[in-house]
Coordinates of N, CA and C in Angstrom, one line a residue:
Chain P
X1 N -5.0 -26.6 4.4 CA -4.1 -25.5 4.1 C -4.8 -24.2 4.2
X2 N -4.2 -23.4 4.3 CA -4.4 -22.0 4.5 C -5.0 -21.0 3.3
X3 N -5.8 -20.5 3.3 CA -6.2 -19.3 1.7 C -6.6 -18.1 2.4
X4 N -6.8 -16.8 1.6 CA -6.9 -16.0 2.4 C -8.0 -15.2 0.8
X5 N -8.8 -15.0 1.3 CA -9.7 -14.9 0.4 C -10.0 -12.8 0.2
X6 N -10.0 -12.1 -1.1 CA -10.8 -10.7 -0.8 C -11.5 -10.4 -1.8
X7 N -11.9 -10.1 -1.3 CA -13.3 -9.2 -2.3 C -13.8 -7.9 -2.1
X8 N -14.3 -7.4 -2.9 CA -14.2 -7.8 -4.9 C -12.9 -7.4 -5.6
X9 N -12.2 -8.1 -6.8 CA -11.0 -8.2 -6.8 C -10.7 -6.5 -7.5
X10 N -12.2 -5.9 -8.4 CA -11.8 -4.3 -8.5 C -13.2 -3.7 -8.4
X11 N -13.0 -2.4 -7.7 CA -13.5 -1.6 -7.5 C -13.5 -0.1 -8.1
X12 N -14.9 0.4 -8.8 CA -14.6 2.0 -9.4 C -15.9 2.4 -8.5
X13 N -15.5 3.9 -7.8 CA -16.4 4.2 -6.9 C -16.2 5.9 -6.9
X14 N -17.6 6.7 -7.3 CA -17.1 8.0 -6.8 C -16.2 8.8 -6.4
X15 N -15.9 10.0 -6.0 CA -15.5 10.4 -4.9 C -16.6 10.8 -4.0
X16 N -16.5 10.6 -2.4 CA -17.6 10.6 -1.5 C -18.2 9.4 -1.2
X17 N -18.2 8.5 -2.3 CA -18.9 7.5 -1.9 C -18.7 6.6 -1.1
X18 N -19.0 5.7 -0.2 CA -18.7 5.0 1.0 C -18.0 3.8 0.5
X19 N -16.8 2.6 1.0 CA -16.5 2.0 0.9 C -16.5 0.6 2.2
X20 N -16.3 -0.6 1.3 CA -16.5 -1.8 2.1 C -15.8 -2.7 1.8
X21 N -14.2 -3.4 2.1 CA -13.6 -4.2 1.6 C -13.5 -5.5 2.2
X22 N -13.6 -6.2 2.1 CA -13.7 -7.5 2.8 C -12.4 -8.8 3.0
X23 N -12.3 -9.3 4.1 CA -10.9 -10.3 3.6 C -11.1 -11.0 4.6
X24 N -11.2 -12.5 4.1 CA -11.6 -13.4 5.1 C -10.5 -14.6 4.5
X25 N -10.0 -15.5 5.9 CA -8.7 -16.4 6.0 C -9.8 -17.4 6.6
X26 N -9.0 -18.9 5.7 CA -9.8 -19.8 5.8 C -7.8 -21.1 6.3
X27 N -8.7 -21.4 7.3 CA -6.9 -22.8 7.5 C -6.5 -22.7 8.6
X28 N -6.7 -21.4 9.9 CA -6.3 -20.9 10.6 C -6.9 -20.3 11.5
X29 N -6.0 -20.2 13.3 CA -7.1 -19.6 14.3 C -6.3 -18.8 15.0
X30 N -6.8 -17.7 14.9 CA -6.4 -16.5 15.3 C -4.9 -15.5 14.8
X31 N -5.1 -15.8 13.8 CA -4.1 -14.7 12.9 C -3.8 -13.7 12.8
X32 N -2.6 -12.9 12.8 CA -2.6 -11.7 12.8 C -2.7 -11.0 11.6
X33 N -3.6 -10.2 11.3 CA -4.2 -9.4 9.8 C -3.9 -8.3 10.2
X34 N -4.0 -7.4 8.4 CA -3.1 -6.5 8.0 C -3.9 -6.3 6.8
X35 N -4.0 -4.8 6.8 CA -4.3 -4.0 5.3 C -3.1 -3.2 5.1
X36 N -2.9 -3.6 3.7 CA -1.6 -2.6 3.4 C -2.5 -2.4 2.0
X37 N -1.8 -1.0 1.9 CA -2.2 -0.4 0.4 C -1.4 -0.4 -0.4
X38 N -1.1 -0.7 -2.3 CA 0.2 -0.1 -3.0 C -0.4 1.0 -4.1
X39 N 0.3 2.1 -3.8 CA -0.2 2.9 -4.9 C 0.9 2.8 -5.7
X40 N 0.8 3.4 -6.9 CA 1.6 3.1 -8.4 C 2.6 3.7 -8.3
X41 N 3.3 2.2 -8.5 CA 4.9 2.6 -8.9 C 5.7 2.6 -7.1
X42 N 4.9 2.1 -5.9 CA 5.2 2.3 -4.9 C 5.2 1.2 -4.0
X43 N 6.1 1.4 -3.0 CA 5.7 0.1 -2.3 C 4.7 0.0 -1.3
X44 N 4.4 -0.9 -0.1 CA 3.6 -1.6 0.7 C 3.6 -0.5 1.5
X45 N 2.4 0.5 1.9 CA 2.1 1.0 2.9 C 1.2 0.2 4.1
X46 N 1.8 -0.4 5.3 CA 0.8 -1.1 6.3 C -0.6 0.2 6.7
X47 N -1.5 -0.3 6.7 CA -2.6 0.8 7.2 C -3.1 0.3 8.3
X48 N -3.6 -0.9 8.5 CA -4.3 -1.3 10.4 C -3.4 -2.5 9.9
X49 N -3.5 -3.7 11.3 CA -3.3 -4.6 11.8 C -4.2 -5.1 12.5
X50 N -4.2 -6.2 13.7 CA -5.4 -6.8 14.3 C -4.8 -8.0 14.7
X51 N -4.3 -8.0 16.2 CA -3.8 -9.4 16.7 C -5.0 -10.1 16.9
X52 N -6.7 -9.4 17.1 CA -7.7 -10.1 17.3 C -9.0 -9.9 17.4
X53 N -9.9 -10.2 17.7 CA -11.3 -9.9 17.9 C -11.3 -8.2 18.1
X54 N -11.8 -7.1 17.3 CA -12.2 -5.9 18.0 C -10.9 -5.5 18.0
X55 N -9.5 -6.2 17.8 CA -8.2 -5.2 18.3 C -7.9 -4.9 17.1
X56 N -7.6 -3.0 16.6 CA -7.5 -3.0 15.8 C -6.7 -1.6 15.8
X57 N -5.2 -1.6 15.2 CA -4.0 -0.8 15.1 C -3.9 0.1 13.7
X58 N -3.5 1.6 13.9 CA -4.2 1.7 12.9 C -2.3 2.5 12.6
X59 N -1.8 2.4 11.3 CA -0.4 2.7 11.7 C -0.1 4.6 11.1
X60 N -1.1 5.0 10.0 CA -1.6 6.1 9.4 C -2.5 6.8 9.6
X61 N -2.6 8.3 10.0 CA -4.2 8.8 10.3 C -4.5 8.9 8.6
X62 N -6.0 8.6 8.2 CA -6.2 8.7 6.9 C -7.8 8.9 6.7
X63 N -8.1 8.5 5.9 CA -9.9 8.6 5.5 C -10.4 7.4 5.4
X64 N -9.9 5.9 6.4 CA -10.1 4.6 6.1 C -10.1 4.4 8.0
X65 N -10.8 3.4 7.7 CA -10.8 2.8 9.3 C -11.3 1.1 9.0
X66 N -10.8 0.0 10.0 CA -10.7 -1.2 9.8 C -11.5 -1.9 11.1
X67 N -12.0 -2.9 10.8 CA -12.9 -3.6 11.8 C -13.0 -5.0 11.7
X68 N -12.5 -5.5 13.2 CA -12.6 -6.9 13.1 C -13.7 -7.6 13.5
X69 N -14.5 -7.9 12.8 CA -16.0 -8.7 13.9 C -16.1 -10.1 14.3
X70 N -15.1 -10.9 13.2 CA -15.1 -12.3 13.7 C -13.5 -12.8 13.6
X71 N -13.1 -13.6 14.3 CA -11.6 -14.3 14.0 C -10.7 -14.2 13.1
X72 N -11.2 -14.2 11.7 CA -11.0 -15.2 10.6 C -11.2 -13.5 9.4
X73 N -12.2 -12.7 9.8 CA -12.6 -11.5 9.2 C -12.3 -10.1 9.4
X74 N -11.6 -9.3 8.6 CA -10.9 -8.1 8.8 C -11.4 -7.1 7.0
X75 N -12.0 -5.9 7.5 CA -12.8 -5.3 6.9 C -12.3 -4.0 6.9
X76 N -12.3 -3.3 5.8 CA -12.0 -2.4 5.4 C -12.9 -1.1 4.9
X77 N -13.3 -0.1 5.5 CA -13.9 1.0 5.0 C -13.9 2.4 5.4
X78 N -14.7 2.8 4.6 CA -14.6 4.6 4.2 C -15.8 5.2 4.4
X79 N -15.9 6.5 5.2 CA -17.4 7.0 4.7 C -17.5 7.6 3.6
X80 N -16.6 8.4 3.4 CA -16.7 9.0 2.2 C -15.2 9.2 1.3
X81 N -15.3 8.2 0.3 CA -14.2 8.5 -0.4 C -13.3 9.4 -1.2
X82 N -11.9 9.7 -0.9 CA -11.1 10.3 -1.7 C -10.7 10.0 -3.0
X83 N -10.5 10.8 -3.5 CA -9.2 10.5 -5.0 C -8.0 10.2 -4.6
X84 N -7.5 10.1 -3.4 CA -6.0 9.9 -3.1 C -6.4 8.8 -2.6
X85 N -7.4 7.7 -2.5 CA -7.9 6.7 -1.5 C -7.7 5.4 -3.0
X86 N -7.1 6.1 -4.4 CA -7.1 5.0 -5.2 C -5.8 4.3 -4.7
X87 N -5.7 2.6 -5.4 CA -5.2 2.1 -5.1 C -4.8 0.6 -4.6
X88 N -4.1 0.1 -4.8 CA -4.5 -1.5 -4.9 C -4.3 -2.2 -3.1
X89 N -5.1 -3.0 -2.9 CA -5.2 -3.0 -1.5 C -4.9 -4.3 -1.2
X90 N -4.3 -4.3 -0.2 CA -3.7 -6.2 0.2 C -4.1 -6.4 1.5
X91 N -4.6 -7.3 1.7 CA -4.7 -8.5 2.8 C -4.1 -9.1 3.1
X92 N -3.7 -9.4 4.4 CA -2.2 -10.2 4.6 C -2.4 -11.1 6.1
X93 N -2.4 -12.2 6.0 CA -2.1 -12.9 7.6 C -1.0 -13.4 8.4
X94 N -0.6 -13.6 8.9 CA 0.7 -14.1 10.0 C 0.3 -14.7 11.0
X95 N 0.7 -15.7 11.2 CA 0.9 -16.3 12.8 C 2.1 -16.2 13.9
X96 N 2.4 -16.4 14.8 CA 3.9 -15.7 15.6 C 4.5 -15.1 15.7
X97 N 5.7 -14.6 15.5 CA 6.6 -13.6 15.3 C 5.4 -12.4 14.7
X98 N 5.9 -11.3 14.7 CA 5.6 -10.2 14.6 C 5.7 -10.0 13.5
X99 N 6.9 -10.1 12.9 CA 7.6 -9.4 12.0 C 8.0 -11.0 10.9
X100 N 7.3 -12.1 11.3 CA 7.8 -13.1 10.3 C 6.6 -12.8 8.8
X101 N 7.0 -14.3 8.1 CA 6.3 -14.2 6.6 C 5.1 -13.7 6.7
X102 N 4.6 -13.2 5.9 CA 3.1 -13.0 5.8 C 2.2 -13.6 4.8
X103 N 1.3 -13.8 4.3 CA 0.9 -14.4 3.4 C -0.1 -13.5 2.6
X104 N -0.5 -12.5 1.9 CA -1.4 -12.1 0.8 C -2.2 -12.4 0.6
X105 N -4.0 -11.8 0.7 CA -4.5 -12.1 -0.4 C -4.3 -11.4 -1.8
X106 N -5.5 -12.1 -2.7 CA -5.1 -11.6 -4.5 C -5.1 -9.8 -4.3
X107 N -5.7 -8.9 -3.7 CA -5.8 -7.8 -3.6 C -7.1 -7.7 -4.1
X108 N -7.5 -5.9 -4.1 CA -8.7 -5.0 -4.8 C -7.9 -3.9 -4.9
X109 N -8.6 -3.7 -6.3 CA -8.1 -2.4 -7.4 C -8.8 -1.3 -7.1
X110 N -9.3 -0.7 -6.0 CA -9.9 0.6 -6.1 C -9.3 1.7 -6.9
X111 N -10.0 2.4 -7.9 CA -10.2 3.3 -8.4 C -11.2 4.2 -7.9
X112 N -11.2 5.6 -7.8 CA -12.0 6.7 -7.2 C -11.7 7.7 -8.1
X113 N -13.1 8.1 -8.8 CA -13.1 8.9 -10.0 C -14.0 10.2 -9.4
Chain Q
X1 N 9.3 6.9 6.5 CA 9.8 6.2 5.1 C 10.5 5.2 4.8
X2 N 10.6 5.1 3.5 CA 11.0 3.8 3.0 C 12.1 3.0 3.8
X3 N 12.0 1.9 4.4 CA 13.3 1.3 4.9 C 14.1 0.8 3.7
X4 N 13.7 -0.4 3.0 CA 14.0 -1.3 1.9 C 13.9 -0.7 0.9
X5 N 15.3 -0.4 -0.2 CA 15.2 -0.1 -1.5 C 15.7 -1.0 -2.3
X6 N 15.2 -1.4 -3.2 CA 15.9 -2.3 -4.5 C 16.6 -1.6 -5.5
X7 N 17.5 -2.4 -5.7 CA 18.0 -1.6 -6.9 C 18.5 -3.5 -8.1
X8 N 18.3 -3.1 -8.9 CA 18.0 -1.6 -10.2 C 16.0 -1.4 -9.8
X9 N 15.7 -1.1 -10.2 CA 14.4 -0.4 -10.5 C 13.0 -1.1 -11.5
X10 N 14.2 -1.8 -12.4 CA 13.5 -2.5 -13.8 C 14.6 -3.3 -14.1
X11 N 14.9 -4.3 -14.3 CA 15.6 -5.4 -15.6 C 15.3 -6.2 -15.8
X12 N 16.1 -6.6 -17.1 CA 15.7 -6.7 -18.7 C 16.5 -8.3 -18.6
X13 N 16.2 -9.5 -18.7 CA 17.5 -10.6 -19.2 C 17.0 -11.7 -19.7
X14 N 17.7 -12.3 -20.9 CA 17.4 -13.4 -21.5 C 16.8 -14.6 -20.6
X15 N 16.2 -15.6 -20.7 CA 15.9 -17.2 -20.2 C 17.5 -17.5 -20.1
X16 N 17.2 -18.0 -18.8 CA 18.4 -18.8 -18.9 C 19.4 -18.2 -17.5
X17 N 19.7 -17.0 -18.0 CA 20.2 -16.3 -18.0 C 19.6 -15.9 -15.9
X18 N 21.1 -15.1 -15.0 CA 21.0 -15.1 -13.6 C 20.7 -13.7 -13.4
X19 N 19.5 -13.3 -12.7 CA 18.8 -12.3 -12.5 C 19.4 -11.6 -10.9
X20 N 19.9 -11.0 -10.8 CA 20.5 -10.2 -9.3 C 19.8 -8.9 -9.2
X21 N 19.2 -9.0 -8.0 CA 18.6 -8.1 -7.5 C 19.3 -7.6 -6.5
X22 N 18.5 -6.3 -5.7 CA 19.8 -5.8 -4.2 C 18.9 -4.9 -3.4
X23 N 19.1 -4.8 -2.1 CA 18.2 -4.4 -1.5 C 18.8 -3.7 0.0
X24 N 19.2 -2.4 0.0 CA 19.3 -1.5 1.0 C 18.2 -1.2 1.8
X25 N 19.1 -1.0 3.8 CA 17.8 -0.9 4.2 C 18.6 0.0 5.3
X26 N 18.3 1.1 6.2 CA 18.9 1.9 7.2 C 19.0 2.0 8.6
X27 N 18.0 1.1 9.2 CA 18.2 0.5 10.8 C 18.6 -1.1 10.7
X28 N 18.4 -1.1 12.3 CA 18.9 -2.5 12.2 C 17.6 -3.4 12.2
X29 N 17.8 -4.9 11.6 CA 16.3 -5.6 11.8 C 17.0 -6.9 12.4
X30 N 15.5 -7.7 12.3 CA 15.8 -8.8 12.9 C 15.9 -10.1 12.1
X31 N 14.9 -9.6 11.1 CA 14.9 -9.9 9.8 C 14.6 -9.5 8.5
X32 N 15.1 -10.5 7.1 CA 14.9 -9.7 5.8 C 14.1 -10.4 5.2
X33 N 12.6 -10.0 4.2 CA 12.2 -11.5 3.5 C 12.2 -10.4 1.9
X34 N 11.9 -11.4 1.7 CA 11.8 -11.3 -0.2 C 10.5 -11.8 -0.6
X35 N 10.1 -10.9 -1.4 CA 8.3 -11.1 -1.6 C 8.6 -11.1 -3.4
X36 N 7.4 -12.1 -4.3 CA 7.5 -11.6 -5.8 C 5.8 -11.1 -5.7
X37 N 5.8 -10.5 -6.8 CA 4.1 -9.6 -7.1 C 4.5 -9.9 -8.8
X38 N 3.3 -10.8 -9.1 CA 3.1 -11.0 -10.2 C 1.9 -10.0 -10.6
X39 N 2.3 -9.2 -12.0 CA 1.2 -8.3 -12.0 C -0.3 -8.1 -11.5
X40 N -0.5 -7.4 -10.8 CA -2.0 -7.4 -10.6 C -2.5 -8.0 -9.4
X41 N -1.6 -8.9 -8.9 CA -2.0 -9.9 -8.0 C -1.0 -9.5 -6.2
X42 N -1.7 -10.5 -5.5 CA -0.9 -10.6 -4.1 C 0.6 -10.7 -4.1
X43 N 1.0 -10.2 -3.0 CA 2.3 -10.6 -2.8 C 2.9 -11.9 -2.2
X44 N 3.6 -12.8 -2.8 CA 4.0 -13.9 -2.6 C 5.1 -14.2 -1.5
X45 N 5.4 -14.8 -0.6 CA 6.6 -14.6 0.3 C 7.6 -15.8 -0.3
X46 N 8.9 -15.3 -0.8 CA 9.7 -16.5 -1.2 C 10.8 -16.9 -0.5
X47 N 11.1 -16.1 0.7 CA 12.1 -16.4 1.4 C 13.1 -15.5 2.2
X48 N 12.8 -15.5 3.7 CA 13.0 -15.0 5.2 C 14.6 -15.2 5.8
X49 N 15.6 -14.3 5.6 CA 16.8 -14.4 6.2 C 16.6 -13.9 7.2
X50 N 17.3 -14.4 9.0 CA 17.6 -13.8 9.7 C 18.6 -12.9 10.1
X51 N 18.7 -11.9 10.9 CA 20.3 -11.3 10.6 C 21.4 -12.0 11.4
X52 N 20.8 -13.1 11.5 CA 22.2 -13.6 12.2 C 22.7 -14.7 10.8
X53 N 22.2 -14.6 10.0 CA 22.3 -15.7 8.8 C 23.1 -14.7 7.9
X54 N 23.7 -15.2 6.6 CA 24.7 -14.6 5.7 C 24.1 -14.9 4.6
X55 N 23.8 -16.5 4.2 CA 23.2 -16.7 3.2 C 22.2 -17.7 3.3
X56 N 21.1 -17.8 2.0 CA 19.9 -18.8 2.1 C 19.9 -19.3 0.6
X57 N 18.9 -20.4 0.6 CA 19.3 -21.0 -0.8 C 17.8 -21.5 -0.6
X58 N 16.7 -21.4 -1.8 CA 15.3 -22.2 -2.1 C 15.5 -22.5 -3.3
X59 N 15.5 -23.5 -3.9 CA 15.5 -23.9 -5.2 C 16.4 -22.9 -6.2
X60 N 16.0 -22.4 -6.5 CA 16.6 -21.7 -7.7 C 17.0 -20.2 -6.9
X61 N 16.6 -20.0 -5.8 CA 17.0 -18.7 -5.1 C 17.9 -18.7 -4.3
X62 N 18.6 -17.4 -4.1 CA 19.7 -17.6 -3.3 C 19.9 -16.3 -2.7
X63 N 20.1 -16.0 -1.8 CA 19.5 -14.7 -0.9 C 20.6 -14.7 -0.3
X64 N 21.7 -13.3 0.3 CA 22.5 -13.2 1.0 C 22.3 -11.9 1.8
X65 N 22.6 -11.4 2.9 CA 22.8 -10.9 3.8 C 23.9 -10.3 4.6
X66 N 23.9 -8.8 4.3 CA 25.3 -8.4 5.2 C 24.6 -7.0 5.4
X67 N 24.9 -7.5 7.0 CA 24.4 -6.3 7.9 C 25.5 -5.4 8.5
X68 N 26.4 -5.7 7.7 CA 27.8 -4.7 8.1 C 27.6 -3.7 7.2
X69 N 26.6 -4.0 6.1 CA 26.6 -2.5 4.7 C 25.0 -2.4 4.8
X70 N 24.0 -3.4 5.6 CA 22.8 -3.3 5.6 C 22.3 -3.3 4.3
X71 N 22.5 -4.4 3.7 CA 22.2 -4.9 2.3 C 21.8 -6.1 1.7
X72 N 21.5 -6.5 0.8 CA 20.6 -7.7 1.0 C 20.8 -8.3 -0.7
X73 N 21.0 -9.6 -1.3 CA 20.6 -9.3 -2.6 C 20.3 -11.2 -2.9
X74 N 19.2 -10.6 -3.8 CA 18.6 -12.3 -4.0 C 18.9 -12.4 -5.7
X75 N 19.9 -13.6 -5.8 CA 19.7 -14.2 -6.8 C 18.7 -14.9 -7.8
X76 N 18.4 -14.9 -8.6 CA 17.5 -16.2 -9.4 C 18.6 -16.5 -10.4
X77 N 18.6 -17.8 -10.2 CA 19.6 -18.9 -11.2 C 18.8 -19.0 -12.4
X78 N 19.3 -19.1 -13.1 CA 18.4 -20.2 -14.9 C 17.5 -19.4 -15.0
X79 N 16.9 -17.8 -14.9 CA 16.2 -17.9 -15.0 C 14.8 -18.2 -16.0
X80 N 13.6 -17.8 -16.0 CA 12.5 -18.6 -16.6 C 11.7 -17.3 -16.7
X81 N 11.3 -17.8 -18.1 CA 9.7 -16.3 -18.6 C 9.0 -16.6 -17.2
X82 N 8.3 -17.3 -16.6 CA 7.5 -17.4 -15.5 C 8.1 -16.3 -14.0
X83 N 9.3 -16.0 -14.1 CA 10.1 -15.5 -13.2 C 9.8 -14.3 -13.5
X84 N 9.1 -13.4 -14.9 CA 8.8 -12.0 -15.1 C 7.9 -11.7 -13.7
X85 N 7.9 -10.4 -13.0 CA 7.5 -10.3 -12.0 C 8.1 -9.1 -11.1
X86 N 7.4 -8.4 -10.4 CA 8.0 -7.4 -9.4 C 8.8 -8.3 -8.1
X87 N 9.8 -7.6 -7.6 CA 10.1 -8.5 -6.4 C 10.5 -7.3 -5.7
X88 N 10.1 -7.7 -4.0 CA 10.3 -6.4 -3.2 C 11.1 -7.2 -2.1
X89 N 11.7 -6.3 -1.4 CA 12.3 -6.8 0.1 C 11.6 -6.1 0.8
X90 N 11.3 -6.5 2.2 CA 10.9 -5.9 3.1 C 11.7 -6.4 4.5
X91 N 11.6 -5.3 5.2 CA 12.9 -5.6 6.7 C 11.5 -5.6 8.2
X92 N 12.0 -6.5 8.9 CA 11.3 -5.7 9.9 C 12.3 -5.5 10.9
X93 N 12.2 -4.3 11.7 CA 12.8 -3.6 12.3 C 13.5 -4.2 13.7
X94 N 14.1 -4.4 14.5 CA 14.8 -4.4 15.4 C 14.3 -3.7 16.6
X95 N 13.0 -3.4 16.9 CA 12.8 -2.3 18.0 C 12.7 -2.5 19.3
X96 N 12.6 -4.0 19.1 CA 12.7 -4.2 20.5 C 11.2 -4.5 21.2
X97 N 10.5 -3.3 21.1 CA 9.2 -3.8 21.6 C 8.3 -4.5 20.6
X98 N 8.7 -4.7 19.8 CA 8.0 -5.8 19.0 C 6.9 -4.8 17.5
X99 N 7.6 -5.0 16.3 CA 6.8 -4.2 15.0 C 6.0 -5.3 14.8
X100 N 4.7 -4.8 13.9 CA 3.9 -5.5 13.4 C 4.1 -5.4 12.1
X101 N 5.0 -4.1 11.9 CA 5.5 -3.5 10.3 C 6.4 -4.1 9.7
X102 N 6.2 -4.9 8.4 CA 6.9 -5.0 8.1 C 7.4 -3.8 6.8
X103 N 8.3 -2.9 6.3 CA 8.7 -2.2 6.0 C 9.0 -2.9 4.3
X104 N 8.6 -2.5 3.4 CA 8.6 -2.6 2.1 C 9.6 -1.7 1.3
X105 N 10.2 -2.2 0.4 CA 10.6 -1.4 -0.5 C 9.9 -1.0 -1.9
X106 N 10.2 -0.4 -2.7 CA 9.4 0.3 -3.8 C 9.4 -1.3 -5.3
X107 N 10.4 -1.9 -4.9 CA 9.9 -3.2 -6.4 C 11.1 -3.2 -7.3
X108 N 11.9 -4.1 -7.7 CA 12.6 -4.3 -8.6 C 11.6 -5.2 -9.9
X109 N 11.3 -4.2 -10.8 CA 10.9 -5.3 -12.1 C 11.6 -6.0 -13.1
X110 N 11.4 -7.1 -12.8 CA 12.0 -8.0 -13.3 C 11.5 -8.5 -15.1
X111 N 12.1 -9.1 -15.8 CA 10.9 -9.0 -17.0 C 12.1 -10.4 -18.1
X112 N 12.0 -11.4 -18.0 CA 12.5 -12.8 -18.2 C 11.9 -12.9 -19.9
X113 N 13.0 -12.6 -20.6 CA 12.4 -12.7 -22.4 C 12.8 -14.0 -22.7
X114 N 12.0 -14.7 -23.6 CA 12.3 -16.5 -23.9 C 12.5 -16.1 -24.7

């Protein structure tokens, strides 16, 4: 079966300070991944996608940028962090359809103080 | 902005008791799914109407569909303290050349008192 694993589940980090989020899917080959953000009280903002190796869609200009290095791994970071950059962050995979189910990882709770 | 909105915002109902949620959305899609978010945690997928579909049924859920008011509204039967939980719709779009987005609404909270 399929799991979609991220880490670390919370994060408190300066402002300025650099970020690294991680989300690795284990069950499946060649998925299409997704960082979406939810800030409070709000719904699902998509921020990149990634039908694959190196392909990486970014749907917001923002202070985050995404990178895929292996299959299965989709990575999340910042050079220097904002206070508007808090926020709970979701990992998500899909196979076919575009626009079918997606599946979640547990998220990370960044805070930027 | 927002495609998918839920309404109400927050409610409140006994165990037992049938939870209706509703969910407006303003283009056309191809399809609607229904996601729960149990505090703190991922979003769950519980069930994908097409728009050529009217209604769906998973266990205790019941999801209907009408794209003549572009509307959407999922049932929970009996419901259960375990059923406390945010629940969102999200649409994906109809564009033709193919979204990767799927379009989220803001969350109906739901909150099941035993």
């Amino acid at each position: 079966s399929q799991t979609i694993h991220q880490w670390p589940a919370t994060l408190v980090q300066p402002v300025g300070s650099p970020l690294s989020l991680e989300c690795t899917v284990e069950g499946t080959s060649n998925p299409n991944l997704y960082w979406y953000r939810q800030a409070a009280g709000r719904g699902l903002q998509l921020l990149f996608y990634s039908v694959g190796i190196g392909q990486i869609s970014s749907e917001v200009p923002q202070n985050l940028s995404a990178s895929r290095p292996q299959d299965r791994q989709f990575i999340l970071s910042s050079k220097k962090l904002l206070l508007s950059d808090s926020g709970f962050y979701l990992c998500a995979w899909s196979v076919g359809l575009a626009g079918g189910s997606k599946f979640f990882g547990p998220g990370t709770r960044l805070t930027v103080l | 902005s927002q495609q998918g909105e839920e309404d109400p915002q927050a409610l409140s109902i006994q165990e037992g008791e049938n939870a209706t949620m509703n969910c407006s959305y303003k283009t056309s899609i191809n399809n609607l799914q229904w996601y729960r978010q149990n505090s703190g945690r991922g979003l769950v997928h519980l069930i994908l109407i097409r728009s050529n579909e009217r209604e769906k049924h998973s266990g205790r859920l019941r999801v209907t569909l009408d794209t003549s008011k572009k509307s959407s509204s999922l049932l929970i039967t009996a419901s259960r303290a375990a059923d406390t939980a945010s629940y969102f719709c999200a649409t994906d779009g109809s564009s033709g050349a193919g979204s990767y987005q799927l379009t989220f609404g803001k969350g109906t909270k739901l909150s099941v008192i035993p």
